[in-house]
Coordinates of C-alpha atoms and ligand atoms in Angstrom, one line a residue:
M1 CA 73.0 -44.2 46.0
A2 CA 70.0 -46.4 45.7
I3 CA 66.5 -46.3 44.3
L4 CA 63.8 -47.3 46.8
V5 CA 61.1 -49.4 45.2
T6 CA 57.9 -49.7 47.2
G7 CA 55.7 -52.6 46.2
G8 CA 58.7 -54.1 44.4
A9 CA 57.5 -57.7 44.7
G10 CA 54.3 -56.9 42.9
Y11 CA 53.4 -57.4 39.2
I12 CA 54.7 -54.2 37.7
G13 CA 57.2 -53.6 40.6
S14 CA 59.0 -56.9 40.1
H15 CA 59.4 -56.4 36.3
T16 CA 60.7 -52.9 37.0
C17 CA 63.2 -54.1 39.6
I18 CA 64.7 -56.5 37.0
E19 CA 65.1 -53.7 34.4
L20 CA 66.6 -51.4 37.0
L21 CA 69.2 -54.0 38.1
K22 CA 69.9 -54.9 34.5
A23 CA 70.6 -51.2 33.9
G24 CA 73.1 -51.2 36.7
E25 CA 71.0 -49.3 39.3
E26 CA 71.3 -50.1 43.0
I27 CA 67.8 -50.8 44.4
V28 CA 66.3 -51.3 47.9
V29 CA 62.8 -52.9 47.9
L30 CA 60.0 -52.6 50.4
D31 CA 56.9 -54.9 50.2
N32 CA 54.4 -56.3 52.7
F33 CA 53.3 -59.1 50.4
Y34 CA 49.7 -58.0 50.6
N35 CA 49.2 -58.8 46.9
S36 CA 52.5 -60.4 46.1
K37 CA 54.6 -63.4 47.1
P38 CA 58.1 -63.7 48.7
A39 CA 59.2 -65.9 45.8
A40 CA 59.2 -62.8 43.6
V41 CA 62.1 -61.4 45.6
E42 CA 64.3 -64.4 44.9
L43 CA 63.2 -64.5 41.2
I44 CA 64.2 -60.9 40.7
S45 CA 67.7 -61.8 41.8
E46 CA 67.7 -64.9 39.8
I47 CA 66.6 -63.3 36.5
S48 CA 68.8 -60.2 36.9
G49 CA 71.8 -62.0 38.4
K50 CA 72.1 -59.2 40.9
D51 CA 71.5 -58.9 44.7
F52 CA 69.6 -56.2 46.4
K53 CA 68.4 -55.3 49.9
F54 CA 64.8 -56.3 50.7
Y55 CA 62.6 -55.0 53.6
H56 CA 59.5 -57.0 54.5
A57 CA 57.7 -53.9 55.8
D58 CA 54.5 -51.9 55.5
M59 CA 54.7 -48.5 53.9
C60 CA 52.2 -47.2 56.5
D61 CA 54.7 -48.0 59.3
Q62 CA 56.5 -44.6 59.5
E63 CA 59.3 -45.9 61.7
A64 CA 60.0 -48.8 59.4
V65 CA 60.1 -46.4 56.4
D66 CA 62.4 -44.0 58.3
D67 CA 64.7 -46.9 59.1
I68 CA 65.1 -47.7 55.4
F69 CA 66.1 -44.1 54.7
E70 CA 68.5 -44.1 57.8
E71 CA 70.1 -47.3 56.6
N72 CA 70.4 -46.5 52.9
D73 CA 71.4 -43.6 50.8
I74 CA 68.1 -43.2 48.8
E75 CA 68.4 -41.0 45.8
A76 CA 64.8 -41.6 44.4
V77 CA 61.7 -43.5 45.1
I78 CA 59.6 -45.5 42.7
H79 CA 56.3 -45.8 44.4
F80 CA 54.2 -48.8 43.3
A81 CA 52.7 -50.0 46.7
G82 CA 49.0 -49.6 47.0
Y83 CA 45.7 -51.3 46.9
K84 CA 44.2 -51.5 43.4
A85 CA 40.9 -53.4 43.2
V86 CA 38.2 -51.0 42.1
A87 CA 35.2 -53.0 43.3
E88 CA 36.8 -53.6 46.7
S89 CA 37.5 -49.9 47.0
V90 CA 33.8 -49.2 46.5
R91 CA 32.9 -51.6 49.3
E92 CA 35.8 -50.6 51.6
P93 CA 36.6 -47.0 50.9
L94 CA 38.3 -46.2 54.2
M95 CA 40.6 -49.2 53.8
Y96 CA 41.7 -47.7 50.4
Y97 CA 42.1 -44.1 51.6
R98 CA 44.0 -45.3 54.8
N99 CA 46.4 -47.5 53.0
N100 CA 47.1 -45.7 49.8
L101 CA 47.2 -42.2 51.3
T102 CA 48.9 -43.0 54.7
G103 CA 51.5 -45.0 52.9
T104 CA 52.3 -42.2 50.6
F105 CA 52.4 -39.7 53.5
C106 CA 54.9 -42.0 55.3
I107 CA 57.1 -42.2 52.2
L108 CA 57.0 -38.4 51.5
E109 CA 57.7 -37.6 55.2
A110 CA 60.7 -39.8 55.2
M111 CA 61.9 -38.3 51.9
K112 CA 61.5 -34.8 53.3
K113 CA 63.5 -35.8 56.5
H114 CA 66.3 -37.2 54.4
G115 CA 66.4 -34.7 51.6
C116 CA 65.3 -37.1 48.9
K117 CA 63.5 -35.1 46.2
K118 CA 62.8 -37.5 43.4
I119 CA 59.7 -39.7 43.1
I120 CA 58.1 -41.8 40.3
F121 CA 54.5 -42.5 41.1
S122 CA 52.3 -45.4 39.8
S123 CA 49.3 -43.4 38.7
S124 CA 46.7 -44.8 36.4
A125 CA 44.5 -44.0 33.3
T126 CA 41.7 -44.2 35.9
V127 CA 42.5 -40.5 36.7
Y128 CA 40.7 -39.6 33.4
G129 CA 37.4 -41.0 34.8
I130 CA 35.2 -41.8 31.8
P131 CA 36.9 -39.8 29.1
E132 CA 34.7 -37.8 26.8
K133 CA 36.7 -38.7 23.7
V134 CA 39.6 -40.9 22.8
P135 CA 42.6 -41.0 22.4
V136 CA 43.4 -39.5 25.8
D137 CA 46.2 -37.1 26.3
E138 CA 47.7 -35.7 29.5
T139 CA 45.7 -32.4 29.3
F140 CA 42.4 -34.2 29.5
P141 CA 40.2 -33.3 32.6
L142 CA 40.8 -35.4 35.6
S143 CA 38.1 -37.1 37.7
A144 CA 37.6 -40.1 40.0
I145 CA 34.7 -42.5 39.6
N146 CA 35.6 -44.7 42.6
P147 CA 37.7 -44.5 45.8
Y148 CA 40.6 -46.4 44.2
G149 CA 40.8 -43.8 41.4
N150 CA 40.4 -41.0 43.9
T151 CA 43.4 -42.2 45.9
K152 CA 45.4 -41.9 42.6
L153 CA 44.1 -38.4 42.0
I154 CA 44.7 -37.3 45.5
I155 CA 48.3 -38.6 45.5
E156 CA 48.9 -36.8 42.1
D157 CA 47.6 -33.6 43.8
M158 CA 49.8 -34.2 46.8
L159 CA 52.8 -34.5 44.6
R160 CA 51.9 -31.4 42.6
D161 CA 51.7 -29.5 45.9
V162 CA 55.0 -30.9 47.2
C163 CA 56.7 -29.9 44.0
N164 CA 55.1 -26.4 44.2
A165 CA 56.4 -26.0 47.7
D166 CA 59.9 -27.1 46.9
K167 CA 61.2 -26.2 43.5
D168 CA 64.0 -28.8 43.7
F169 CA 61.5 -31.6 43.9
S170 CA 60.7 -33.8 40.9
A171 CA 57.8 -36.2 40.5
A172 CA 56.9 -38.3 37.4
L173 CA 53.2 -39.2 37.5
L174 CA 53.0 -42.3 35.3
R175 CA 49.5 -42.9 34.1
Y176 CA 49.4 -46.6 33.2
F177 CA 46.9 -47.9 30.7
N178 CA 46.3 -51.7 30.9
P179 CA 49.4 -53.7 31.7
I180 CA 49.3 -57.4 30.7
G181 CA 51.9 -60.0 29.7
A182 CA 54.9 -61.3 31.6
H183 CA 58.7 -61.5 31.6
E184 CA 59.9 -63.5 28.7
S185 CA 61.7 -65.9 31.0
G186 CA 58.3 -67.1 32.2
K187 CA 59.5 -66.9 35.8
I188 CA 57.6 -63.8 36.9
G189 CA 54.2 -62.5 35.8
E190 CA 50.8 -61.4 37.2
D191 CA 49.9 -63.6 40.1
P192 CA 47.3 -61.8 42.2
N193 CA 46.4 -63.1 45.6
G194 CA 42.7 -64.0 45.8
I195 CA 40.1 -63.6 43.0
P196 CA 41.3 -61.5 40.1
N197 CA 39.4 -58.5 38.8
N198 CA 41.2 -57.7 35.6
L199 CA 40.6 -59.2 32.2
M200 CA 43.9 -61.1 31.6
P201 CA 44.2 -62.8 35.0
I202 CA 40.5 -63.9 34.6
I203 CA 41.3 -65.3 31.1
I204 CA 44.2 -67.2 32.6
N205 CA 42.0 -68.6 35.4
V206 CA 39.5 -69.8 32.8
C207 CA 42.2 -71.4 30.7
T208 CA 43.6 -73.2 33.7
G209 CA 40.1 -74.4 34.8
K210 CA 40.1 -72.3 38.0
Q211 CA 37.1 -70.5 36.6
E212 CA 34.4 -72.0 34.4
K213 CA 34.0 -69.2 31.9
L214 CA 34.7 -65.5 31.2
T215 CA 31.9 -63.1 31.2
V216 CA 32.4 -60.3 28.6
F217 CA 31.0 -57.2 30.2
G218 CA 28.6 -55.9 27.5
N219 CA 28.6 -56.2 23.7
D220 CA 26.4 -53.2 23.0
Y221 CA 28.9 -50.4 23.3
P222 CA 29.4 -48.0 20.4
T223 CA 32.6 -49.8 19.3
P224 CA 33.2 -51.9 16.1
D225 CA 32.4 -55.2 17.8
G226 CA 30.3 -53.8 20.7
T227 CA 32.9 -54.7 23.4
C228 CA 35.0 -52.2 25.4
I229 CA 38.3 -50.9 24.0
R230 CA 41.4 -50.5 26.1
D231 CA 45.1 -49.8 25.6
Y232 CA 46.9 -53.0 26.6
I233 CA 50.6 -52.6 27.2
H234 CA 53.3 -55.2 27.8
V235 CA 54.5 -55.1 31.4
V236 CA 58.1 -55.1 30.3
D237 CA 57.5 -52.1 28.1
L238 CA 55.8 -50.5 31.1
A239 CA 58.8 -51.4 33.4
L240 CA 61.2 -49.7 30.8
G241 CA 59.0 -46.6 31.0
H242 CA 60.1 -46.3 34.7
L243 CA 63.8 -46.3 33.7
A244 CA 63.0 -43.5 31.2
A245 CA 61.1 -41.7 34.0
L246 CA 64.1 -42.1 36.3
R247 CA 66.4 -40.3 33.8
S248 CA 63.7 -37.6 33.6
V249 CA 63.4 -37.0 37.4
R250 CA 67.2 -36.8 37.6
E251 CA 67.1 -33.9 35.1
K252 CA 63.8 -32.1 35.4
K253 CA 62.0 -30.5 38.3
G254 CA 58.3 -30.3 39.0
A255 CA 55.4 -32.8 38.9
I256 CA 54.9 -34.0 35.3
P257 CA 52.2 -36.5 34.1
Y258 CA 53.0 -39.0 31.4
N259 CA 50.7 -41.5 29.8
L260 CA 52.3 -45.0 29.5
G261 CA 50.3 -46.8 26.8
T262 CA 50.8 -48.0 23.3
G263 CA 48.3 -45.7 21.7
N264 CA 46.5 -48.8 20.2
G265 CA 43.0 -49.7 21.3
Y266 CA 41.9 -53.4 21.4
S267 CA 38.5 -54.7 22.2
V268 CA 37.7 -57.5 24.7
L269 CA 37.0 -59.8 21.8
D270 CA 40.3 -58.8 20.1
I271 CA 42.0 -60.0 23.3
I272 CA 40.1 -63.2 23.5
N273 CA 40.7 -64.0 19.8
T274 CA 44.4 -63.1 19.8
F275 CA 45.0 -65.1 23.0
E276 CA 43.2 -68.1 21.6
R277 CA 45.1 -67.9 18.3
V278 CA 48.6 -67.5 19.5
N279 CA 48.3 -70.0 22.3
N280 CA 46.1 -72.4 20.5
I281 CA 43.6 -72.6 23.3
K282 CA 39.8 -72.0 23.7
I283 CA 38.5 -69.5 26.1
P284 CA 34.9 -70.3 27.1
Y285 CA 33.0 -67.1 27.4
V286 CA 29.5 -65.6 27.6
I287 CA 28.3 -62.1 27.0
G288 CA 27.0 -60.5 30.2
D289 CA 25.8 -57.1 31.3
R290 CA 27.9 -54.0 31.2
R291 CA 30.0 -53.5 34.3
P292 CA 29.1 -50.2 36.0
G293 CA 31.8 -47.6 35.6
D294 CA 33.4 -49.0 32.4
A295 CA 34.2 -46.5 29.7
A296 CA 33.4 -47.7 26.1
E297 CA 36.9 -46.7 24.9
C298 CA 40.0 -45.7 26.7
Y299 CA 43.4 -45.5 24.9
S300 CA 46.3 -43.1 25.0
V301 CA 48.1 -40.6 23.1
P302 CA 51.6 -41.8 24.1
D303 CA 53.4 -39.0 22.3
K304 CA 54.5 -37.0 25.4
A305 CA 56.4 -39.9 26.9
A306 CA 58.0 -40.5 23.5
R307 CA 59.0 -36.9 23.1
E308 CA 60.1 -36.1 26.6
L309 CA 61.2 -39.4 28.0
G310 CA 62.4 -41.0 24.8
W311 CA 60.3 -44.0 25.6
K312 CA 57.9 -46.0 23.4
A313 CA 56.2 -49.3 23.9
E314 CA 57.6 -51.9 21.5
R315 CA 55.9 -55.2 22.2
G316 CA 52.7 -56.0 20.4
L317 CA 49.4 -57.7 21.5
E318 CA 50.5 -61.2 20.2
Q319 CA 53.6 -61.1 22.4
M320 CA 51.6 -59.9 25.4
C321 CA 49.2 -62.8 25.0
R322 CA 52.0 -65.3 24.4
D323 CA 54.1 -64.2 27.4
A324 CA 51.1 -64.1 29.7
W325 CA 50.4 -67.8 28.9
N326 CA 54.1 -68.8 28.9
F327 CA 54.3 -67.6 32.5
V328 CA 51.4 -69.9 33.4
Q329 CA 53.1 -72.8 31.6
H330 CA 56.2 -72.3 33.7
N331 CA 54.4 -72.2 37.0
K332 CA 52.1 -75.2 36.9
Ligands
UD1_401 C1 40.5 -51.5 35.7 C2 40.0 -50.4 36.5 C3 41.0 -49.3 36.5 C4 42.3 -49.8 37.0 C5 42.8 -50.9 36.2 C6 44.0 -51.6 36.7 C7 37.5 -50.5 36.5 C8 36.2 -49.9 36.0 N1 38.6 -49.9 36.1 O1 40.6 -51.0 34.4 O2 40.5 -48.2 37.4 O3 43.2 -48.7 37.0 O4 41.8 -51.9 36.2 O5 43.8 -52.3 37.9 O6 37.5 -51.6 37.2 N2 36.3 -57.3 31.2 C9 35.4 -58.3 30.9 N3 35.2 -59.3 31.7 C10 35.9 -59.4 32.9 C11 36.9 -58.5 33.2 C12 37.0 -57.4 32.4 O7 34.7 -58.1 29.8 O8 35.7 -60.4 33.6 C13 36.5 -56.2 30.3 C14 36.2 -54.8 30.9 O9 34.9 -54.5 30.7 C15 37.2 -53.9 30.2 C16 38.4 -54.8 29.9 O10 37.9 -56.1 30.0 O11 36.6 -53.5 29.0 C17 39.5 -54.6 30.8 O12 39.1 -54.7 32.1 P1 40.1 -54.6 33.3 O13 41.2 -55.5 33.1 O14 39.3 -54.8 34.6 O15 40.7 -53.1 33.2 P2 40.0 -51.7 33.2 O16 38.5 -51.8 33.5 O17 40.3 -51.0 32.0

């Protein structure tokens, strides 16, 4: 039996595919390369030393998704595929609702038709909106402050409803904090198509001269250095969280949310300083205005995942910064 990985050529998806293959799982990958590149598929095989079936298809194409379930014995789905740029989702809400929701419908319809009842969903800490306090645990109130975040919330609700309707169904709702870093081989990492929106890809662009400088979004927040605090997590730790979640959906039923974070909060200036120090490079930056919709602080209580999944992030901030830059050095 195989695990279907949607969006498996993407940043978190590709790192997870490697860990799944290394653990001896059989995988089938679907990706439309909207925000990823075909080379990632080859690199997953190269790094893991294992082959797998790949489908260049769109998750919104019900027929294509059904064919994958016809042609393979799918035990569980790890569902990464989706649009994820917050600002774009504000400009083009329908595009986000159509893609993220329709794609998930197609996957769930095919799962239903083929009796597949286990899913791991890429949710996000964005489902906590602007948290009233930190650290954030899974019982905090949920809200959406942009269409992207709302698609994550709606899909979590859909999965809760599916699990309520069928007591044999299991769904792990993995609420990621801020994944950064890259595989230690330097062969795969974050390589977004187009202009990046997130802090680490922007730092990389500044260091490689693709962008002139970084703008720090505000230094007047009520935090020790005035810049926003986030819970940055190494992408390989995050990938390993999916293996732990896979063991869980094989044993437990129902829709269960888990924070995947380290529990440590670092400010934007912490990231800049650590990146500069471990990689011996200068990041030109200026302080700019606050970005609308940014929480001053957002970091996790990761205890539930430790307790129930037996998973804990192990890689520290220095390694995250080193590995992110190592990936760039390998791909010049
Ligand atoms: C963002 C999204 C979140 C999404 C996540 C993953 C927003 C408000 N939130 O999280 O919904 O799940 O990405 O895609 O967009 N920063 C700068 N300068 C920059 C870029 C970022 O100072 O040029 C700061 C931000 O203010 C923030 C931190 O860096 O404090 C991290 O930003 P980012 O990487 O965009 O992640 P989030 O905002 O936490």
